[in-house]
């Protein structure tokens, strides 16, 4: 029998693609591509590697044996391997880095992995074998051990299979996988108590009994009126409609006429929330569905002739006889796009296909989760970073078993689908779809298009503010385009106007950070019993603490940025590395006591509002107050239940929030959005302003939007004001073409980092010189980035502007890999870090 070998992928940033190990005869029958094995790498480190290929080709070097096999069946499919290969090639990173990002924690074991006892498992170890029992017992006593401790306990070198079995049985966690379990959001609802629920005729006697009790009668009539047109009745709706106190309602409940119960409900996003229980589609939705059916008419297998090396994110859009594989659903905020998705998903499910529904931030989109679960029940699986290890294992297995719908953040791209037929990328423009650190620095939208190509599936991109790349692809015919220009129910888009802050200051009409018109409109909304949202894309109280005498300001010890003051904690904090210090009382440079705060964030807005609107209930939604899902849930519940009047927030408030009582949206810092030093600043500003404006007046009546700006005539602000997306796109694309930016050129950003500025400067100069020898003036830089030092690492940036040519792009990436190897081999430069970002967002 010929010796057997296996090529193993390790979850590390290693220069070689795979490493070859020998297969002992005792493990030969278990060896197949896609299973995990325990291997030794280096002198003593052990890892769970992934078998990519089994063969008989002996390498030219001495090989180590595989120690054990961890899986009876494959955990990674051929399609996943194909996706990983494409990502490593396209995003210019190693296959090990892709594997590390793709596999959930429970599938990655190393010598340093910490094992944590799962108290929920209990102390009944009767189902464990002897090895499992010893580890579980040790964990019960010590709560936490490392893999090396497990080896000593069992007196065995090979312990990964034992740990994996305990993981599968739920007896332990891995330290990096401890996460808050996802919980559905519930509100108080009302229903008829028995026997009235099953025998409504008995209510006649109740009406007679309540004839002299006006408030109780109004409560019952309000409930019955709401019940006719709603799938369930919220307690708050009854109180509002009947205009009574909660004590009157409690009297009706005590009499056994109504009863209160907890109901799972949706929280976020558009008008579609009310459409869930209704089968009826609007004319616009019917037309959009028909157009998408026509675009997607021919199976995507027609693209099968394209090789992976030729496929780039915007190339997979093969067309034939008017059909496409990728389509953009461009609909204004509140147009009912989600209802269109639901209809298409039903059709795919009837054909036995799977659907991947991608969302930019899962914590802000629990409405969609609740909505789809109400429509499709247990056919929906949810996958994101907030679910615990056991749930992640279940979703991974259910996707492999053909679960029809997976709702996920960008990590859902790595699941082992069996029959994927439709990929929906909701809010495709959102920057949260881009992975920034660590590698692979991929964009989920573009990767989703290639994933769909692998499976022969269709991709649907949905948004009210398309990215310029997507819009360009739709206009040039690479993507199909379906438009939904009207809000559901014929509601008008909000009325928008700007407030010139220069004029306000000149006429002394500013009241702290608020203009007079904004405060007047806030008061008017509150007087009408309506709610408001205020948007400022900066958290904290003030972004700078400055001395008025000498100009000193408080800077981070580890980064070249000013510290932001947070009044709630009375601390200065760095938003890049987390460094914290107490605010100075006197200037450390000149000794002056004249230290003031400059600028304002969401915390200051909340604080100042309490002065001008003292009786107003105010909530703040930013990373400080809504950093955990439980805090976010409570905050959104309070606002939806109208226990808050004004919600102040960062860009979190722009993402799919939908509250039917919001009459006013105020933007306090529009200038900071338009003047950010980035070629995408105008695009992001247009998207953020349009999206936050879309939160106003979505259900009952037309809303109002007020934008405070020192430069209200800025083109982007004016285009948002007029709702002129086409005008914005036309102007912006002309500038992009003139200055060689996407979508006409491809960008690759290289960031070199080191703790010594002299070393990183030398490395960057050498790196740029090497690139210019082949690429010429396509190479820009090196330059010092906007923030020169982060976490004590100094940076230098090099930008490549490349024609949209596959050979040029492939050549540039090969040159980057070659140059990195040469640079790291030079004396003194081996510790320089190189971060490659293809298609920076």
PDB file of N, CA and C in Angstrom, residues 293-334:
ATOM      1  N   UNK A 293     -38.582  38.638 -11.261  1.00  0.00           N
ATOM      2  CA  UNK A 293     -38.769  37.294 -11.827  1.00  0.00           C
ATOM      3  C   UNK A 293     -38.260  37.241 -13.263  1.00  0.00           C
ATOM      4  N   UNK A 294     -38.549  38.281 -14.015  1.00  0.00           N
ATOM      5  CA  UNK A 294     -38.095  38.323 -15.407  1.00  0.00           C
ATOM      6  C   UNK A 294     -36.573  38.412 -15.495  1.00  0.00           C
ATOM      7  N   UNK A 295     -35.981  39.236 -14.622  1.00  0.00           N
ATOM      8  CA  UNK A 295     -34.521  39.377 -14.639  1.00  0.00           C
ATOM      9  C   UNK A 295     -33.828  38.078 -14.248  1.00  0.00           C
ATOM     10  N   UNK A 296     -34.425  37.344 -13.298  1.00  0.00           N
ATOM     11  CA  UNK A 296     -33.829  36.118 -12.791  1.00  0.00           C
ATOM     12  C   UNK A 296     -34.356  34.864 -13.496  1.00  0.00           C
ATOM     13  N   UNK A 297     -34.958  35.032 -14.652  1.00  0.00           N
ATOM     14  CA  UNK A 297     -35.694  33.933 -15.280  1.00  0.00           C
ATOM     15  C   UNK A 297     -34.837  32.729 -15.613  1.00  0.00           C
ATOM     16  N   UNK A 298     -33.623  32.942 -16.113  1.00  0.00           N
ATOM     17  CA  UNK A 298     -32.790  31.823 -16.553  1.00  0.00           C
ATOM     18  C   UNK A 298     -31.880  31.390 -15.414  1.00  0.00           C
ATOM     19  N   UNK A 299     -31.730  30.089 -15.166  1.00  0.00           N
ATOM     20  CA  UNK A 299     -30.868  29.625 -14.081  1.00  0.00           C
ATOM     21  C   UNK A 299     -29.469  30.212 -14.194  1.00  0.00           C
ATOM     22  N   UNK A 300     -28.880  30.470 -13.037  1.00  0.00           N
ATOM     23  CA  UNK A 300     -27.573  31.126 -13.021  1.00  0.00           C
ATOM     24  C   UNK A 300     -26.460  30.224 -13.520  1.00  0.00           C
ATOM     25  N   UNK A 301     -26.766  28.975 -13.871  1.00  0.00           N
ATOM     26  CA  UNK A 301     -25.760  28.070 -14.395  1.00  0.00           C
ATOM     27  C   UNK A 301     -25.134  28.591 -15.680  1.00  0.00           C
ATOM     28  N   UNK A 302     -25.788  29.570 -16.326  1.00  0.00           N
ATOM     29  CA  UNK A 302     -25.239  30.118 -17.555  1.00  0.00           C
ATOM     30  C   UNK A 302     -23.904  30.810 -17.294  1.00  0.00           C
ATOM     31  N   UNK A 303     -23.604  31.087 -16.022  1.00  0.00           N
ATOM     32  CA  UNK A 303     -22.328  31.722 -15.704  1.00  0.00           C
ATOM     33  C   UNK A 303     -21.228  30.696 -15.419  1.00  0.00           C
ATOM     34  N   UNK A 304     -21.563  29.413 -15.518  1.00  0.00           N
ATOM     35  CA  UNK A 304     -20.634  28.364 -15.117  1.00  0.00           C
ATOM     36  C   UNK A 304     -19.365  28.342 -15.955  1.00  0.00           C
ATOM     37  N   UNK A 305     -19.408  28.930 -17.134  1.00  0.00           N
ATOM     38  CA  UNK A 305     -18.238  28.910 -18.002  1.00  0.00           C
ATOM     39  C   UNK A 305     -17.148  29.879 -17.587  1.00  0.00           C
ATOM     40  N   UNK A 306     -17.413  30.724 -16.597  1.00  0.00           N
ATOM     41  CA  UNK A 306     -16.423  31.699 -16.169  1.00  0.00           C
ATOM     42  C   UNK A 306     -15.518  31.063 -15.125  1.00  0.00           C
ATOM     43  N   UNK A 307     -14.201  31.161 -15.303  1.00  0.00           N
ATOM     44  CA  UNK A 307     -13.289  30.583 -14.320  1.00  0.00           C
ATOM     45  C   UNK A 307     -13.133  31.512 -13.134  1.00  0.00           C
ATOM     46  N   UNK A 308     -12.754  30.939 -11.975  1.00  0.00           N
ATOM     47  CA  UNK A 308     -12.621  31.743 -10.765  1.00  0.00           C
ATOM     48  C   UNK A 308     -11.595  32.851 -10.928  1.00  0.00           C
ATOM     49  N   UNK A 309     -10.520  32.570 -11.672  1.00  0.00           N
ATOM     50  CA  UNK A 309      -9.484  33.584 -11.822  1.00  0.00           C
ATOM     51  C   UNK A 309      -9.986  34.798 -12.588  1.00  0.00           C
ATOM     52  N   UNK A 310     -11.033  34.620 -13.385  1.00  0.00           N
ATOM     53  CA  UNK A 310     -11.586  35.734 -14.145  1.00  0.00           C
ATOM     54  C   UNK A 310     -12.671  36.472 -13.376  1.00  0.00           C
ATOM     55  N   UNK A 311     -13.213  35.818 -12.351  1.00  0.00           N
ATOM     56  CA  UNK A 311     -14.371  36.389 -11.670  1.00  0.00           C
ATOM     57  C   UNK A 311     -13.934  37.401 -10.622  1.00  0.00           C
ATOM     58  N   UNK A 312     -14.379  38.631 -10.769  1.00  0.00           N
ATOM     59  CA  UNK A 312     -14.170  39.674  -9.786  1.00  0.00           C
ATOM     60  C   UNK A 312     -15.544  40.086  -9.281  1.00  0.00           C
ATOM     61  N   UNK A 313     -15.629  40.805  -8.159  1.00  0.00           N
ATOM     62  CA  UNK A 313     -16.932  41.088  -7.558  1.00  0.00           C
ATOM     63  C   UNK A 313     -17.961  41.674  -8.504  1.00  0.00           C
ATOM     64  N   UNK A 314     -17.554  42.514  -9.451  1.00  0.00           N
ATOM     65  CA  UNK A 314     -18.547  43.119 -10.327  1.00  0.00           C
ATOM     66  C   UNK A 314     -18.589  42.460 -11.706  1.00  0.00           C
ATOM     67  N   UNK A 315     -17.837  41.367 -11.877  1.00  0.00           N
ATOM     68  CA  UNK A 315     -17.852  40.680 -13.164  1.00  0.00           C
ATOM     69  C   UNK A 315     -18.926  39.610 -13.215  1.00  0.00           C
ATOM     70  N   UNK A 316     -19.168  38.948 -12.055  1.00  0.00           N
ATOM     71  CA  UNK A 316     -20.183  37.904 -12.049  1.00  0.00           C
ATOM     72  C   UNK A 316     -21.558  38.547 -12.174  1.00  0.00           C
ATOM     73  N   UNK A 317     -21.981  38.731 -13.389  1.00  0.00           N
ATOM     74  CA  UNK A 317     -23.302  39.285 -13.667  1.00  0.00           C
ATOM     75  C   UNK A 317     -23.669  38.841 -15.075  1.00  0.00           C
ATOM     76  N   UNK A 318     -23.367  37.565 -15.365  1.00  0.00           N
ATOM     77  CA  UNK A 318     -23.568  37.047 -16.719  1.00  0.00           C
ATOM     78  C   UNK A 318     -24.989  37.282 -17.193  1.00  0.00           C
ATOM     79  N   UNK A 319     -25.127  37.715 -18.437  1.00  0.00           N
ATOM     80  CA  UNK A 319     -26.446  38.064 -18.964  1.00  0.00           C
ATOM     81  C   UNK A 319     -26.752  37.214 -20.193  1.00  0.00           C
ATOM     82  N   UNK A 320     -28.007  36.949 -20.368  1.00  0.00           N
ATOM     83  CA  UNK A 320     -28.459  36.232 -21.551  1.00  0.00           C
ATOM     84  C   UNK A 320     -29.947  36.481 -21.732  1.00  0.00           C
ATOM     85  N   UNK A 321     -30.302  36.965 -22.901  1.00  0.00           N
ATOM     86  CA  UNK A 321     -31.719  37.193 -23.236  1.00  0.00           C
ATOM     87  C   UNK A 321     -32.446  38.002 -22.170  1.00  0.00           C
ATOM     88  N   UNK A 322     -31.779  39.065 -21.680  1.00  0.00           N
ATOM     89  CA  UNK A 322     -32.432  39.954 -20.724  1.00  0.00           C
ATOM     90  C   UNK A 322     -32.406  39.476 -19.288  1.00  0.00           C
ATOM     91  N   UNK A 323     -31.735  38.368 -18.989  1.00  0.00           N
ATOM     92  CA  UNK A 323     -31.681  37.875 -17.613  1.00  0.00           C
ATOM     93  C   UNK A 323     -30.321  38.217 -16.993  1.00  0.00           C
ATOM     94  N   UNK A 324     -30.302  38.300 -15.678  1.00  0.00           N
ATOM     95  CA  UNK A 324     -29.060  38.594 -14.966  1.00  0.00           C
ATOM     96  C   UNK A 324     -28.968  37.700 -13.743  1.00  0.00           C
ATOM     97  N   UNK A 325     -27.780  37.665 -13.152  1.00  0.00           N
ATOM     98  CA  UNK A 325     -27.588  36.909 -11.916  1.00  0.00           C
ATOM     99  C   UNK A 325     -27.547  37.810 -10.692  1.00  0.00           C
ATOM    100  N   UNK A 326     -27.359  39.111 -10.909  1.00  0.00           N
ATOM    101  CA  UNK A 326     -27.325  40.080  -9.811  1.00  0.00           C
ATOM    102  C   UNK A 326     -28.278  41.221 -10.152  1.00  0.00           C
ATOM    103  N   UNK A 327     -29.131  41.591  -9.197  1.00  0.00           N
ATOM    104  CA  UNK A 327     -30.063  42.696  -9.424  1.00  0.00           C
ATOM    105  C   UNK A 327     -30.056  43.631  -8.235  1.00  0.00           C
ATOM    106  N   UNK A 328     -30.256  44.910  -8.529  1.00  0.00           N
ATOM    107  CA  UNK A 328     -30.374  45.935  -7.496  1.00  0.00           C
ATOM    108  C   UNK A 328     -31.839  46.327  -7.350  1.00  0.00           C
ATOM    109  N   UNK A 329     -32.356  46.214  -6.112  1.00  0.00           N
ATOM    110  CA  UNK A 329     -33.703  46.700  -5.803  1.00  0.00           C
ATOM    111  C   UNK A 329     -33.540  48.060  -5.125  1.00  0.00           C
ATOM    112  N   UNK A 330     -33.771  49.108  -5.903  1.00  0.00           N
ATOM    113  CA  UNK A 330     -33.578  50.480  -5.424  1.00  0.00           C
ATOM    114  C   UNK A 330     -34.934  51.053  -5.049  1.00  0.00           C
ATOM    115  N   UNK A 331     -35.196  51.123  -3.737  1.00  0.00           N
ATOM    116  CA  UNK A 331     -36.487  51.629  -3.268  1.00  0.00           C
ATOM    117  C   UNK A 331     -36.299  52.648  -2.169  1.00  0.00           C
ATOM    118  N   UNK A 332     -37.066  53.720  -2.195  1.00  0.00           N
ATOM    119  CA  UNK A 332     -36.947  54.758  -1.173  1.00  0.00           C
ATOM    120  C   UNK A 332     -37.259  54.175   0.201  1.00  0.00           C
ATOM    121  N   UNK A 333     -36.829  54.882   1.254  1.00  0.00           N
ATOM    122  CA  UNK A 333     -37.102  54.405   2.617  1.00  0.00           C
ATOM    123  C   UNK A 333     -38.609  54.260   2.821  1.00  0.00           C
ATOM    124  N   UNK A 334     -39.010  53.113   3.365  1.00  0.00           N
ATOM    125  CA  UNK A 334     -40.423  52.876   3.625  1.00  0.00           C
ATOM    126  C   UNK A 334     -41.211  52.407   2.421  1.00  0.00           C
TER     127      UNK A 334
END
